[in-house]
Coordinates of C-alpha atoms in Angstrom, one line a residue:
M1 CA 29.4 -2.9 1.1
S2 CA 30.3 0.7 1.7
I3 CA 30.7 2.1 5.2
L4 CA 27.4 4.0 4.7
E5 CA 25.5 0.9 3.9
I6 CA 27.0 -0.9 6.9
A7 CA 26.1 2.0 9.2
L8 CA 22.5 2.1 7.9
A9 CA 22.1 -1.7 8.2
R10 CA 23.4 -1.5 11.9
H11 CA 21.0 1.3 12.6
I12 CA 18.0 -0.6 11.2
W13 CA 19.0 -3.7 13.1
A14 CA 19.3 -1.8 16.4
R15 CA 15.9 -0.2 15.9
R16 CA 14.4 -3.6 15.4
R17 CA 15.9 -4.9 18.6
E18 CA 15.0 -2.0 20.9
K19 CA 12.2 -2.6 23.4
R20 CA 9.5 0.0 23.3
P21 CA 7.3 0.7 26.3
L22 CA 3.8 -0.8 26.2
G23 CA 2.1 2.0 28.2
L24 CA -0.7 4.0 26.7
D25 CA -1.0 7.7 27.1
D26 CA -3.8 10.2 26.4
A27 CA -2.6 10.8 22.8
D28 CA -2.8 7.1 22.0
A29 CA -6.3 6.9 23.4
L30 CA -7.4 9.9 21.4
K31 CA -5.9 8.3 18.2
V32 CA -7.8 5.1 18.9
F33 CA -11.0 6.9 19.5
L34 CA -10.7 9.0 16.3
R35 CA -9.9 6.0 14.2
I36 CA -13.0 4.1 15.6
A37 CA -15.2 7.2 15.0
F38 CA -13.8 7.5 11.4
V39 CA -14.4 3.9 10.6
F40 CA -17.9 4.1 12.0
V41 CA -18.8 7.2 10.0
A42 CA -17.2 5.7 6.8
F43 CA -19.1 2.4 7.2
T44 CA -22.4 4.3 7.8
L45 CA -21.9 6.4 4.7
L46 CA -21.0 3.3 2.7
I47 CA -24.1 1.5 3.7
S48 CA -26.3 4.6 3.1
G49 CA -24.7 5.0 -0.3
L50 CA -25.3 1.4 -1.2
N51 CA -29.0 1.6 -0.1
L52 CA -29.5 4.8 -2.1
A53 CA -27.9 3.3 -5.2
A54 CA -30.2 0.3 -4.8
G55 CA -33.2 2.6 -4.6
R56 CA -34.4 1.6 -1.2
P57 CA -33.3 4.0 1.5
Q58 CA -33.6 2.9 5.1
M59 CA -36.3 4.7 7.0
L60 CA -36.7 3.8 10.6
A61 CA -39.7 6.1 11.2
D62 CA -41.9 4.5 8.5
G63 CA -43.1 1.7 10.8
S64 CA -43.2 -2.1 10.3
S65 CA -42.2 -3.8 7.1
P66 CA -45.0 -5.0 4.9
V67 CA -43.6 -8.6 5.1
V68 CA -43.9 -8.6 8.9
T69 CA -47.4 -7.0 9.0
G70 CA -48.8 -9.5 6.4
R71 CA -48.3 -12.5 8.6

């Protein structure tokens, strides 16, 4: 191994062994919130797209389902 490879391997090994603080700051909380919001919006758009592709969009204002009212 060359000296450069040994130095790089030692640097990688040292980075793996270092302890990182577990505290959360405001930037971490904002990242978590934005990721949750993105996943929620993406999932909502996915479900809406699948419903539109199936030809049955979900309408909450239409009232009860015919299956429920027929009982």
